[in-house]
Amino acid sequence: MEKINYRELGCESPRFWTGMGVMAFLILLALVSVYHMEHNGHYVTGMTNQIVWGLPHVFAIFLIVAASGALNVASIGSVFGGPMYKPLGRFSSILAIALLAGGLMVLVLDLGRPDRLIIAMTKYNFKSIFAWNIYLYTGFFVIVGFYLWAMIDRKGKALYRPLGITAFLWRLALTTGTGSIFGFLVAREAYDAAIMAPMFIIMSFSYGLAFFIITLMAAYWWDDRKIGDVRIAKLRNLLGVFVAAVLYFATVYHLSNLYITQHHGIENFILLEGGVYTKMFWIGQVLIGGVIPLFLIYSPAFSASRFAVMAASVLVLVGGFFQIYVIVIGGQAFPMTLFPGKEVVESSFFDGMVNSYVPTLPEAMLGFGGVVVAMTIVAVAARMFPMLPDSLEDPDSI
Amino acid sequence: MSNRKQQPDMKRREFLTKSVIAASTATIAPGVLLTTADANAATKAASSNTRWGMLIYTNKCADGCSSCVSACEKENGIDLVKKPEGHSDAMWDEQRPQWIRKVKLKDTQTGMVSNLPLMCQHCEEAPCVDVCPTGASFKRADGIVMVDRHICIGCRYCMMACPYKARSFIHADVAEQVVESPRGKGCVEACNLCANRLDAGDGNTACAEACSKEGHNAIVFGDLKDPNSAVSKVLKQSHSRQLREDLKLNTAVRYTNV
């Protein structure tokens, strides 16, 4: 096999620093939003006692889910012995770390008391999946950090495979934990389903790979490096399988709910009469995030088009965002059944009513700030460390 | 270099040692003392020989009466939580804390109408306690489920988990509050069965008291573990049920005619 040379991402300083400047400005906007929300309290957001998790949670969960999926490319290279993926391992790892950091930033800064983070780090209730997640998230940073080191430093060569396997198992546990945040909520009809955990894992495969393809192609375009057609085709096909699998899991989730009479209300809400949530489900999640990307990936008309791969990846992310929005916000908007067989005539606490939620600008800026933080970490790391191979031209013998 | 200088400076060493001991004592001692004090108070106040709970006669709960809600708001200073200036009424209505609320129901088959107060049901197997990452949401020995507001980080996972929507998040700064029920922006709170009253030896909650004062007597409060308590006696005689019985949470609040 040909020797692979890794090199820092090259580009002229003014261009790099302008990019950094724009990102720093967006991060500053996110921090101003946090100050606004924390100084005044959450009343300045669209969140209420009915919709307790809002747009920041959608961004945070989206990024955390994508983070574990972004590591997949490295795992395929080291755990499953895919030679075409191996050179991409370093970039895959740093992207995973960056996305997780961005997601956690949003999650923490949306707490009612982010100043008490130290309490979350020192006091644990081990029956809470949230408490487990704190370990799973910090462990992910440490393990993937070592994994990255083993990929870069010759001294770590012996540990490369064991660390790769550990990281792979850890990322599965991490996404199981994230999915279980919802799976363990017994009271809400939209959640309380064991399928949540594996569904989140498959969602992570899809979103993570989409993030990976976008950032990889952008980096190679930026530095005028080459990616071979076979490599692109492999990534494209893999994305196709993942997108189809996400659709499959969504179908099974809704079909099993439709079988259970008790869950007909929530299904009717999401699939038919939920207004904005129904539109987000059919147009956002299914059409934009599923059907169109599959068409772009598998249609012979686009088989040689790199633009189609890029567009499909972007659409997978847009659709994925809608999917998480429907799960997090849609699941809360639908009223809990407190009194089966009864209709709530009056309540000062909006019992039995569909809850409304209109996100505010600060929430959106905080959430988007998480994406920008992730991209900044990737850009700085790729610029300073040899993360990406000089060339990803197809090897002579495949 | 002289010999003398090679000798360790004992005075300096002694000074450093003593400083470290003093600093450690100053850091640890208050914690130890506070913990001890806390533990004593807790064992005196809450015992597992007691389980506080209530029975609510929905047929006695009067339509249009909200004296339990007003009494709770006064007792726990909820009426002191003011809407931030310039904020919309509609939005604040969804954001202001409510520990107890009146709900009016109509049976979809028979059309029978019933009224009832709804608050934290003080579950034996409380989902809010299970999901809380820091243990801020906890159950006392006497069955009262409450929030330790010193360690609540405001993640709102308990609000997602509560089957009764019994919890409120404090969305804005609180200017005034009552001593018995301190609160702060960014934490979650809910009905604590007037724990402050119970700990002081008053065996009744503000809502039950107010309901009796109105002459409705729809709320009977007391110790579920004491067979001679009023609540145990009426529970033995009435057909009562738990809300969301299917979840098997063994709530301390029971209802008749629901």
XYZ file of C-alpha atoms in Angstrom, chain A residues 38-43 45-50 52-53 57 110-113 116 119-120 123-125 127-131 180-181 185 187-188 191 332 336-339 341-351 356, chain B residues 84 87 91 93-96 98 101-108 116 129-135 149-157 159-165 167-169 171-173 185-187 243-244 246 258:
106
model
C -29.034 33.715 32.259
C -29.136 37.301 33.478
C -32.873 37.723 32.919
C -33.928 34.131 33.391
C -35.564 31.787 30.935
C -38.656 33.969 30.639
C -36.933 32.461 25.802
C -39.883 30.662 24.235
C -39.605 27.936 26.871
C -42.337 27.551 29.480
C -43.444 25.141 32.180
C -45.125 23.207 29.379
C -39.382 22.806 29.162
C -36.753 21.870 26.612
C -31.796 21.188 23.392
C -29.009 26.354 28.649
C -29.158 25.026 32.224
C -31.095 27.099 34.717
C -27.918 27.260 36.787
C -23.464 24.948 39.202
C -22.280 20.187 41.249
C -23.147 18.140 38.176
C -22.890 14.827 42.856
C -24.323 11.831 41.085
C -27.576 9.951 41.183
C -30.252 5.884 38.593
C -30.326 8.906 36.292
C -29.277 8.342 32.695
C -28.201 12.018 32.709
C -25.626 11.246 35.387
C -32.413 6.627 26.587
C -32.890 10.189 27.860
C -39.533 8.934 30.108
C -45.070 9.379 31.270
C -44.928 10.900 27.793
C -41.157 8.704 24.283
C -43.684 17.886 24.578
C -49.920 14.090 28.443
C -52.897 11.881 29.140
C -53.505 12.459 32.823
C -57.118 11.396 32.891
C -61.516 8.782 29.263
C -61.933 12.384 30.435
C -61.780 15.673 28.675
C -60.161 18.612 30.489
C -62.685 21.453 30.500
C -60.713 23.926 32.590
C -57.149 24.106 33.887
C -54.862 26.992 34.688
C -51.859 24.816 33.782
C -52.863 24.005 30.200
C -53.719 20.389 30.903
C -47.262 26.160 21.770
C -41.188 40.776 34.727
C -43.521 40.712 29.568
C -46.487 33.998 28.003
C -49.188 32.480 32.357
C -47.268 29.528 30.939
C -44.082 30.416 32.804
C -45.218 31.382 36.315
C -47.936 26.762 40.087
C -54.023 23.876 40.214
C -57.718 23.292 39.839
C -58.741 21.022 36.980
C -62.290 20.544 35.714
C -62.980 17.296 33.877
C -65.806 15.902 31.816
C -66.249 12.208 31.161
C -66.198 11.752 27.394
C -60.178 18.395 41.566
C -36.171 11.400 41.668
C -35.022 8.664 39.288
C -34.010 11.019 36.492
C -32.402 13.853 38.487
C -28.669 13.748 37.675
C -27.469 15.381 40.897
C -29.945 13.969 43.382
C -32.465 23.909 45.703
C -28.817 24.062 46.661
C -27.905 21.374 44.158
C -30.583 21.754 41.476
C -28.773 22.717 38.267
C -31.964 23.623 36.406
C -31.765 20.886 33.762
C -35.568 20.362 33.845
C -35.267 16.624 33.246
C -40.221 18.211 34.527
C -39.931 16.016 31.444
C -40.309 12.908 33.592
C -43.175 13.941 35.891
C -46.416 12.274 34.728
C -48.506 14.944 36.471
C -46.781 18.096 35.189
C -43.265 20.936 38.613
C -42.464 24.538 37.769
C -39.258 26.193 36.701
C -38.163 31.659 34.866
C -37.256 35.077 36.313
C -35.627 36.820 39.254
C -34.221 31.825 39.435
C -33.137 28.825 37.395
C -34.264 26.052 39.755
C -53.913 9.145 38.925
C -52.044 7.226 36.200
C -50.913 2.184 35.262
C -62.264 10.116 39.168
